Coordinates of C-alpha atoms and ligand atoms in Angstrom, one line a residue:
M26 CA 27.1 -13.2 31.1
K27 CA 30.6 -13.0 31.1
K28 CA 32.6 -10.0 32.5
A29 CA 34.2 -7.9 29.8
A30 CA 37.7 -9.0 29.9
L31 CA 38.9 -5.3 29.6
G32 CA 42.4 -3.9 27.7
L33 CA 41.6 -7.6 25.9
G34 CA 40.7 -6.6 22.2
G35 CA 41.5 -3.3 22.1
I36 CA 38.8 -1.9 24.5
A37 CA 40.0 0.4 27.3
A38 CA 38.1 2.5 30.4
G39 CA 38.1 5.7 29.0
P40 CA 35.7 8.9 28.5
Y41 CA 33.7 7.1 25.6
L42 CA 31.5 5.6 28.3
V43 CA 28.3 7.4 28.6
P44 CA 28.6 7.9 32.4
T45 CA 25.6 7.5 33.1
S46 CA 25.7 3.8 32.0
V47 CA 28.1 3.1 34.3
F48 CA 26.6 1.7 37.3
G49 CA 23.1 0.9 36.2
K50 CA 21.3 -1.3 34.3
M51 CA 23.2 -0.6 31.1
A52 CA 26.5 -1.0 33.2
P53 CA 29.3 -2.1 30.7
S54 CA 29.4 -5.3 33.3
N55 CA 26.1 -5.7 32.3
R56 CA 25.8 -5.6 28.7
I57 CA 25.6 -8.0 26.2
H58 CA 29.0 -8.6 24.2
V59 CA 28.5 -9.4 20.5
G60 CA 30.7 -10.7 18.0
L61 CA 29.1 -10.7 14.2
I62 CA 30.2 -13.1 11.9
G63 CA 29.8 -12.1 8.1
A64 CA 29.4 -8.3 7.5
G65 CA 27.8 -8.5 3.7
N66 CA 24.3 -8.0 2.5
Q67 CA 22.5 -8.8 5.5
S68 CA 24.3 -7.2 7.7
T69 CA 24.1 -4.0 6.4
I70 CA 20.7 -4.6 8.3
D71 CA 21.4 -6.6 11.3
L72 CA 24.6 -4.6 12.6
P73 CA 22.6 -1.2 13.1
A74 CA 19.4 -3.5 14.2
M75 CA 21.9 -4.6 17.6
L76 CA 24.0 -1.1 17.4
A77 CA 20.2 0.1 18.1
Q78 CA 20.1 -2.0 21.4
P79 CA 21.4 -0.2 24.1
D80 CA 22.8 -3.3 27.1
A81 CA 24.7 -5.0 23.7
R82 CA 28.2 -3.6 22.6
V83 CA 29.7 -5.5 19.1
L84 CA 33.0 -5.8 20.5
A85 CA 34.3 -8.4 17.2
V86 CA 33.0 -8.2 13.2
C87 CA 34.5 -10.7 10.9
D88 CA 34.3 -11.6 7.5
V89 CA 36.9 -13.3 5.4
N90 CA 36.7 -10.3 2.4
T91 CA 38.2 -7.5 3.6
A92 CA 36.9 -4.6 2.0
S93 CA 35.3 -4.6 -1.0
Y94 CA 32.0 -2.5 -3.0
G95 CA 29.0 -4.1 -2.9
Y96 CA 26.6 -5.6 -6.0
R97 CA 23.6 -3.8 -5.7
T98 CA 23.7 0.7 -5.7
P99 CA 27.9 2.0 -5.8
D100 CA 27.3 3.0 -2.0
Q101 CA 27.2 -0.1 -0.4
F102 CA 30.3 -1.1 1.1
L103 CA 30.4 -4.4 2.8
G104 CA 33.5 -6.2 5.0
R105 CA 35.3 -6.5 7.8
K106 CA 36.9 -3.1 7.8
P107 CA 33.7 -0.9 6.2
A108 CA 32.1 -2.6 9.6
Q109 CA 34.7 -2.1 12.0
Q110 CA 34.4 1.5 11.0
K111 CA 30.6 1.6 11.1
V112 CA 30.1 0.1 14.4
D113 CA 33.2 2.7 15.8
A114 CA 31.6 5.5 14.3
F115 CA 28.5 4.2 15.9
Y116 CA 29.6 3.9 19.2
A117 CA 31.7 7.4 19.3
A118 CA 28.9 9.1 18.3
Q119 CA 27.9 8.4 21.9
T120 CA 30.7 9.7 23.5
R121 CA 32.0 13.2 25.1
S122 CA 35.3 13.1 23.0
G123 CA 33.5 11.7 19.7
R124 CA 36.4 9.1 19.4
F125 CA 35.9 4.5 20.0
R126 CA 38.2 2.0 18.8
G127 CA 36.8 -0.5 20.7
C128 CA 35.7 -2.9 17.7
D129 CA 38.2 -5.5 16.5
A130 CA 38.2 -7.1 12.3
Y131 CA 39.0 -10.8 12.2
N132 CA 39.1 -13.0 8.7
D133 CA 38.9 -16.3 11.1
F134 CA 35.3 -16.7 12.8
R135 CA 37.5 -19.0 15.3
D136 CA 39.1 -15.9 16.7
V137 CA 35.8 -14.4 17.9
L138 CA 34.8 -17.7 19.1
R139 CA 37.9 -18.0 21.0
R140 CA 37.3 -14.6 23.0
P141 CA 36.6 -15.2 26.5
D142 CA 34.4 -11.3 26.6
I143 CA 32.0 -12.9 24.0
D144 CA 28.7 -13.7 25.1
A145 CA 26.6 -13.6 21.6
V146 CA 27.7 -13.5 18.2
V147 CA 25.6 -12.9 15.0
I148 CA 25.9 -15.2 12.3
V149 CA 25.2 -13.6 8.8
V150 CA 27.3 -15.5 6.4
P151 CA 26.3 -17.8 3.7
D152 CA 24.0 -20.7 4.1
H153 CA 26.8 -23.4 3.7
W154 CA 28.8 -22.0 6.7
H155 CA 25.4 -21.9 9.1
A156 CA 25.1 -25.5 11.0
L157 CA 29.1 -25.3 11.5
I158 CA 29.5 -22.0 12.7
T159 CA 26.8 -22.7 14.9
V160 CA 28.2 -25.5 16.6
L161 CA 30.8 -24.2 17.2
A162 CA 29.8 -21.5 18.5
A163 CA 27.6 -23.7 20.7
E164 CA 30.9 -25.6 22.7
A165 CA 32.9 -22.6 22.4
G166 CA 29.1 -21.0 24.8
K167 CA 28.2 -17.9 22.6
D168 CA 24.3 -17.3 22.2
I169 CA 23.7 -17.1 18.8
Y170 CA 21.7 -15.1 16.4
C171 CA 21.6 -16.9 13.5
E172 CA 20.0 -16.5 9.8
K173 CA 17.5 -17.6 8.2
P174 CA 17.8 -20.8 7.0
L175 CA 19.2 -22.3 9.2
S176 CA 20.8 -24.8 7.9
L177 CA 22.1 -26.5 4.2
T178 CA 20.5 -29.8 5.2
I179 CA 18.0 -31.6 7.3
R180 CA 20.5 -33.9 9.1
Q181 CA 22.8 -30.1 9.9
G182 CA 19.7 -28.8 11.6
Q183 CA 19.2 -31.5 14.0
E184 CA 23.2 -30.7 14.9
M185 CA 22.9 -28.1 15.5
I186 CA 19.7 -28.4 17.6
K187 CA 21.9 -31.1 19.8
A188 CA 24.8 -28.2 20.1
V189 CA 22.2 -25.8 21.1
R190 CA 21.0 -28.0 23.5
R191 CA 23.7 -29.9 25.2
H192 CA 25.1 -26.5 25.8
H193 CA 22.5 -24.6 27.0
R194 CA 22.7 -21.8 24.8
I195 CA 20.1 -19.3 23.5
L196 CA 19.2 -19.1 19.3
Q197 CA 17.3 -17.0 17.7
T198 CA 17.1 -18.0 13.8
G199 CA 16.5 -14.6 11.9
S200 CA 13.2 -15.7 10.4
H201 CA 12.2 -12.0 11.1
Y202 CA 8.9 -12.2 10.4
R203 CA 7.9 -14.0 13.6
S204 CA 8.1 -10.7 15.3
S205 CA 6.6 -8.7 12.3
P206 CA 3.3 -7.2 14.0
A207 CA 1.1 -7.8 10.6
N208 CA 2.1 -10.8 10.0
R209 CA 1.4 -11.7 13.5
F210 CA -2.3 -10.6 12.6
A211 CA -2.4 -12.9 9.8
C212 CA -1.3 -16.0 11.3
E213 CA -3.5 -15.0 14.2
L214 CA -7.2 -14.8 11.3
V215 CA -6.2 -18.3 10.4
R216 CA -5.8 -19.7 14.1
N217 CA -9.0 -18.2 15.4
G218 CA -10.8 -19.7 12.3
R219 CA -11.9 -16.6 11.3
I220 CA -12.0 -17.6 7.3
G221 CA -13.9 -20.9 8.4
R222 CA -11.8 -23.9 8.5
L223 CA -8.1 -24.1 6.1
I224 CA -7.9 -25.5 2.6
Q225 CA -4.5 -24.4 1.2
I226 CA -2.0 -22.2 1.7
V227 CA -0.4 -20.6 -1.0
G228 CA 3.1 -19.3 -0.7
S229 CA 3.9 -16.8 -3.5
F230 CA 8.1 -16.4 -4.3
P231 CA 9.7 -13.8 -6.8
E232 CA 11.8 -15.1 -9.6
N233 CA 15.5 -15.6 -9.7
N234 CA 16.8 -11.5 -8.9
F235 CA 20.2 -12.2 -10.2
Q236 CA 20.9 -13.8 -14.1
D237 CA 23.6 -16.7 -13.8
P238 CA 26.9 -15.4 -16.3
G239 CA 25.8 -18.4 -19.2
P240 CA 27.4 -21.3 -20.8
D241 CA 30.4 -20.3 -21.4
W242 CA 31.7 -18.5 -17.7
K243 CA 35.3 -19.1 -16.9
P244 CA 36.8 -19.1 -13.7
M245 CA 38.1 -15.0 -12.5
P246 CA 40.5 -14.1 -10.4
L247 CA 40.2 -13.8 -7.1
P248 CA 40.6 -10.3 -5.5
A249 CA 42.6 -8.9 -3.0
G250 CA 41.4 -9.2 0.2
F251 CA 39.5 -11.9 0.0
D252 CA 40.6 -15.5 1.8
Y253 CA 38.1 -17.4 -0.8
D254 CA 39.0 -19.9 0.8
M255 CA 37.7 -19.7 4.4
W256 CA 34.7 -18.7 1.6
L257 CA 34.1 -21.9 0.2
S258 CA 35.5 -24.2 3.2
P259 CA 33.0 -26.8 3.8
A260 CA 31.8 -26.1 0.1
P261 CA 33.1 -28.6 -2.3
A262 CA 36.1 -26.9 -4.2
A263 CA 36.0 -24.8 -6.7
P264 CA 36.9 -22.3 -9.2
Y265 CA 36.6 -18.3 -8.3
H266 CA 34.0 -16.9 -10.2
K267 CA 32.2 -13.5 -8.3
D268 CA 29.0 -14.6 -9.6
R269 CA 29.2 -17.8 -7.0
C270 CA 30.3 -15.2 -3.9
L271 CA 28.9 -12.3 -3.1
Y272 CA 24.9 -12.7 -2.7
R273 CA 24.5 -14.4 -5.6
F274 CA 25.3 -17.4 -3.8
R275 CA 21.5 -17.9 -2.9
F276 CA 21.3 -19.6 -6.2
N277 CA 24.4 -22.6 -6.3
L278 CA 23.0 -25.9 -4.5
D279 CA 26.4 -26.4 -3.1
Y280 CA 25.7 -23.1 -0.7
S281 CA 22.6 -22.9 -0.4
G282 CA 18.5 -23.8 -2.0
G283 CA 17.6 -20.6 -4.4
Q284 CA 14.5 -18.8 -3.8
V285 CA 13.0 -23.0 -2.1
T286 CA 15.3 -21.2 1.2
N287 CA 15.6 -17.8 0.5
F288 CA 12.0 -16.7 0.7
G289 CA 10.6 -20.1 2.0
A290 CA 13.2 -19.3 5.1
H291 CA 10.0 -16.7 5.6
V292 CA 7.2 -17.8 3.4
I293 CA 7.2 -21.7 4.7
D294 CA 7.5 -19.8 8.5
M295 CA 4.5 -17.8 8.3
A296 CA 2.4 -21.0 7.1
Q297 CA 4.3 -23.3 10.1
W298 CA 3.0 -20.3 12.6
A299 CA -0.2 -20.0 10.9
L300 CA -0.9 -23.9 11.0
D301 CA 0.3 -24.5 14.2
A302 CA 2.7 -26.9 12.9
D303 CA 5.8 -25.5 15.2
G304 CA 6.7 -29.4 16.5
N305 CA 5.5 -31.0 12.8
G306 CA 5.5 -30.8 9.4
P307 CA 3.7 -32.5 6.2
V308 CA 3.8 -35.9 5.4
E309 CA 3.5 -35.8 1.5
L310 CA 5.3 -34.1 -1.4
E311 CA 5.3 -33.5 -5.1
N312 CA 6.3 -31.6 -7.5
A313 CA 4.3 -29.4 -9.3
G314 CA 5.6 -27.5 -12.4
S315 CA 9.5 -26.7 -11.3
Q316 CA 11.9 -25.5 -13.8
W317 CA 16.2 -26.0 -13.7
P318 CA 18.9 -24.5 -15.2
P319 CA 20.8 -26.6 -17.7
K320 CA 23.8 -28.5 -16.7
G321 CA 27.2 -27.0 -16.8
R322 CA 25.9 -23.5 -15.5
L323 CA 26.9 -21.7 -12.4
Y324 CA 23.5 -21.2 -11.1
T325 CA 22.8 -24.8 -10.3
T326 CA 18.7 -24.1 -8.2
A327 CA 15.4 -24.0 -9.3
T328 CA 14.4 -21.3 -12.0
R329 CA 11.0 -21.9 -11.5
V330 CA 9.9 -22.9 -7.4
G331 CA 7.0 -25.2 -7.8
F332 CA 5.6 -27.7 -5.5
R333 CA 2.9 -29.0 -2.3
A334 CA 3.3 -30.2 0.5
R335 CA 0.5 -31.6 2.3
Y336 CA -0.1 -31.9 5.9
A337 CA -2.0 -35.5 8.3
G338 CA -4.8 -32.8 8.4
G339 CA -4.7 -32.5 4.9
V340 CA -4.3 -28.6 5.0
E341 CA -1.8 -28.1 1.4
L342 CA 1.2 -26.0 1.2
L343 CA 1.5 -24.7 -2.6
C344 CA 4.9 -23.6 -2.7
E345 CA 4.8 -20.8 -6.6
T346 CA 7.5 -18.6 -8.6
R347 CA 4.2 -16.8 -9.0
E348 CA 3.5 -12.5 -8.9
P349 CA 3.5 -10.3 -6.1
G350 CA 6.4 -12.4 -5.3
F351 CA 6.5 -12.6 -2.3
G352 CA 3.6 -13.1 0.1
I353 CA 1.5 -15.6 1.6
R354 CA -2.7 -16.9 0.9
Y355 CA -4.1 -18.6 3.0
I356 CA -7.9 -20.3 2.0
G357 CA -10.3 -21.3 3.8
T358 CA -14.5 -22.5 3.6
E359 CA -15.0 -19.0 4.3
G360 CA -12.6 -16.7 3.3
W361 CA -8.9 -15.8 2.9
V362 CA -6.4 -14.1 4.2
E363 CA -3.3 -12.7 2.5
Y364 CA 0.3 -11.3 3.6
G365 CA 3.3 -10.0 1.5
Y366 CA 4.1 -6.4 0.4
H367 CA 1.1 -4.7 0.4
G368 CA 0.5 -5.7 4.3
V369 CA -2.8 -7.8 5.5
Q370 CA -5.7 -7.9 2.9
T371 CA -8.5 -10.4 3.6
Q372 CA -11.9 -11.2 2.2
P373 CA -14.6 -10.6 3.3
A374 CA -12.4 -7.3 3.3
S375 CA -13.8 -6.3 6.8
L376 CA -11.5 -9.0 8.5
A377 CA -8.6 -7.3 8.1
K378 CA -9.8 -4.5 10.1
S379 CA -11.2 -6.3 13.1
A380 CA -9.9 -7.0 16.2
I381 CA -8.7 -10.5 17.7
G382 CA -10.7 -10.7 21.3
P383 CA -9.5 -11.1 24.7
N384 CA -10.2 -14.9 24.7
E385 CA -9.2 -15.7 21.1
I386 CA -5.6 -17.1 20.8
H387 CA -3.2 -14.5 20.6
L388 CA 0.3 -15.7 19.4
P389 CA 3.2 -14.0 21.5
R390 CA 4.2 -10.8 20.8
S391 CA 8.9 -10.7 21.1
N392 CA 9.1 -6.9 22.0
P393 CA 6.1 -6.0 24.8
A394 CA 7.2 -3.2 25.6
R395 CA 6.9 -2.1 21.8
S396 CA 3.4 0.4 22.3
E397 CA 3.5 0.9 18.5
E398 CA 2.6 -2.1 16.3
A399 CA 4.5 -0.4 13.3
S400 CA 6.3 -3.4 10.3
K401 CA 9.4 -1.1 10.6
Y402 CA 10.5 -2.2 13.9
H403 CA 10.3 -6.3 13.5
I404 CA 13.7 -6.5 13.3
P405 CA 14.7 -4.8 15.5
D406 CA 12.3 -6.3 17.9
H407 CA 13.1 -9.6 16.8
M408 CA 17.5 -8.7 17.6
R409 CA 15.8 -7.8 21.1
N410 CA 14.0 -10.6 21.8
F411 CA 16.9 -12.5 21.5
L412 CA 19.2 -10.5 23.5
A413 CA 15.6 -10.3 25.5
A414 CA 16.0 -14.4 26.2
V415 CA 20.3 -14.1 26.1
K416 CA 18.9 -12.3 29.9
S417 CA 16.8 -14.3 31.2
R418 CA 17.7 -17.6 29.9
R419 CA 14.8 -18.6 28.5
D420 CA 13.7 -19.4 24.6
P421 CA 12.9 -16.6 21.7
I422 CA 10.8 -16.1 19.3
E423 CA 11.8 -18.4 17.2
P424 CA 14.3 -20.9 19.1
V425 CA 16.5 -24.0 17.3
E426 CA 13.9 -26.0 17.1
V427 CA 11.0 -23.8 15.1
G428 CA 13.7 -22.7 12.8
H429 CA 15.0 -26.3 12.4
R430 CA 11.1 -27.1 11.4
T431 CA 10.8 -24.0 8.2
A432 CA 14.5 -24.9 7.2
P433 CA 13.5 -28.7 6.1
I434 CA 10.1 -28.0 4.4
C435 CA 12.0 -25.8 1.9
H436 CA 15.3 -28.5 2.0
L437 CA 12.3 -31.1 1.2
G438 CA 10.5 -28.4 -1.5
N439 CA 14.7 -28.9 -3.0
I440 CA 14.7 -32.6 -3.0
V441 CA 11.3 -33.6 -4.8
M442 CA 11.4 -31.1 -7.1
Q443 CA 14.8 -32.3 -8.0
L444 CA 13.2 -36.5 -8.1
K445 CA 10.3 -35.1 -10.0
R446 CA 7.7 -37.5 -8.0
K447 CA 6.3 -38.3 -4.8
L448 CA 7.4 -38.4 -1.8
R449 CA 6.0 -39.5 1.7
W450 CA 7.9 -37.4 4.7
D451 CA 7.8 -38.6 8.6
P452 CA 8.2 -35.7 10.3
V453 CA 8.7 -37.4 13.7
K454 CA 11.6 -39.3 12.4
E455 CA 12.6 -37.3 10.0
E456 CA 13.2 -39.0 6.9
F457 CA 11.2 -40.6 3.7
P458 CA 10.1 -43.8 4.7
G459 CA 11.6 -46.6 2.3
D460 CA 13.2 -44.2 -0.1
D461 CA 16.8 -44.8 0.2
E462 CA 17.0 -42.6 -3.2
A463 CA 15.5 -39.8 -1.2
N464 CA 17.2 -40.3 2.5
R465 CA 20.1 -39.5 0.4
H466 CA 19.4 -35.9 0.2
L467 CA 19.0 -35.9 3.8
E468 CA 22.9 -34.5 4.0
R469 CA 25.7 -33.4 2.3
P470 CA 30.0 -34.4 3.0
M471 CA 31.5 -31.7 4.3
R472 CA 35.2 -30.9 2.9
A473 CA 37.9 -31.7 5.3
P474 CA 39.1 -31.1 7.3
W475 CA 35.7 -29.3 8.4
H476 CA 33.0 -31.4 10.5
F477 CA 31.1 -31.3 13.6
G478 CA 32.9 -31.7 16.2
M479 CA 36.2 -30.1 14.9
P480 CA 38.4 -28.1 18.1
I481 CA 38.2 -24.3 17.5
S482 CA 41.9 -23.9 18.3
Ligands
NAD5 N1 16.6 -12.8 7.3 C1 16.4 -11.9 6.4 O1 15.3 -11.5 5.6 C2 17.7 -11.7 5.4 C3 17.7 -10.8 3.9 C4 18.8 -11.6 3.5 C5 19.6 -12.6 4.0 N2 19.8 -13.5 5.0 C6 20.7 -14.0 5.5 O2 21.6 -14.0 5.4 C7 23.1 -14.6 5.4 C8 23.7 -13.4 4.1 O3 23.0 -13.7 3.1 P1 24.4 -12.1 2.2 O4 22.5 -11.2 1.6 O5 24.4 -11.1 3.6 O6 25.6 -12.3 1.6 P2 26.3 -12.1 1.4 O7 27.4 -12.4 0.7 O8 25.8 -10.3 0.7 O9 27.0 -11.9 2.9 C9 27.6 -12.9 3.4 C10 29.0 -12.4 3.7 O10 29.5 -13.2 4.6 C11 31.1 -13.5 4.2 N3 31.5 -14.8 4.9 C12 31.2 -16.2 3.7 N4 31.7 -17.0 4.7 C13 32.5 -16.8 5.7 C14 33.4 -17.0 6.9 N5 33.6 -18.3 6.9 N6 33.4 -16.3 8.3 C15 33.3 -15.0 7.9 N7 32.7 -14.3 6.8 C16 32.1 -14.9 5.8 C17 31.0 -12.7 3.4 O11 32.4 -12.7 2.4 C18 29.9 -12.1 2.8 O12 30.7 -10.2 3.2 C19 21.7 -15.9 3.9 O13 22.0 -16.8 4.8 C20 20.8 -15.5 3.9 O14 20.0 -16.0 3.6 C21 18.5 -13.5 5.3

């Protein structure tokens, strides 16, 4: 960890420092200095989770949006200014003077990456930015917490692995159900054969939670304080419409993959963990009743998810839009295990109350210090696990390779649902053997001047 460059970025040694932390474990010189990149919807979860970590100090926030109301509730206020105020207010509350003005706000993430006093970044921007910012952050020597889905394309994920490993960085993927005790328990029941031989996994996806603006949508005037060109940047040029940006970017294939990548980055990640397939993936895929919007709409992602992925051992993963919206069911020869909004449910019911024995398979816990196994802690614990990895220089619970194994299955789902024919997949070479049409979907061009390997200066 680099030493804080005191004075840089408005940080002044002053009475706001908690005196007991000056020489101890939480001394400023032992703190991990963090920059948040992306201050939208999910940042309202990730930022407080990071602020709650006593050995981290958020010194910078970045967003191409200066400040605006959110899109969910009237009191959701998003953008770099509100985020900066939130950080300053949080640290101010810990000071005797009640004042703290140490967090800087930036429009261009490269200004965060250039700061020598920033050790780590939390990337919470739309998916079309994840790979490029991660690669540039790794090149700038930063450790990275990158939100799910790790990538927009399979080739982008491969670049992320190369950059993280070449520069000896830590990367935690934001698929935080790896830090959920209930999800871990469900996976342990499957791994320990409690439902017999696993036959099928059914991943359940919610319907799209926003309607597109219809066939007659028109470009809108740009809102003040919003750098739309920087929002789009590596994505194709496109006229501004509010339904393209905040949160709704998920439903346009130029920026994301719809509910397949949105919820799939959790649901498929659970399946991969239960299957012990973190170094592997399916070998065959087929469409299963997916539906797509008419041409010309602003939203271009599937309106109904439906595909099957088969693993070499014969297990089928069926991914579908279905009630109850988000969840997963593992079906074995002797019962089933389900995990979702209602926690863990099983057949036979007694399984849900059973304990995993000392000689059975136990999956890693992201925060071994946590005695209470409540799900409410799982995002802070995922963050805790990241910071522990930053300090120990050992991989966190969901390193770049594991996050990359999940994201491609989401992308494969979108590819097979678009091509609507059976596809064979080689999970080692990460290509469709002898299938040029399908292989063309492995990458998408970036709009100039953005490319991997570009300098940040
Ligand atoms: N782990 C989870 O459960 C979870 C939940 C929701 C979202 N996410 C992920 O978080 C990411 C963001 O989603 P969201 O719902 O917060 O979207 P959002 O649109 O609400 O927020 C994204 C923010 O990034 C900003 N931004 C865009 N380009 C930028 C750039 N180049 N530099 C700086 N800021 C930029 C936008 O202005 C916006 O404020 C997505 O990848 C999404 O999949 C994860």
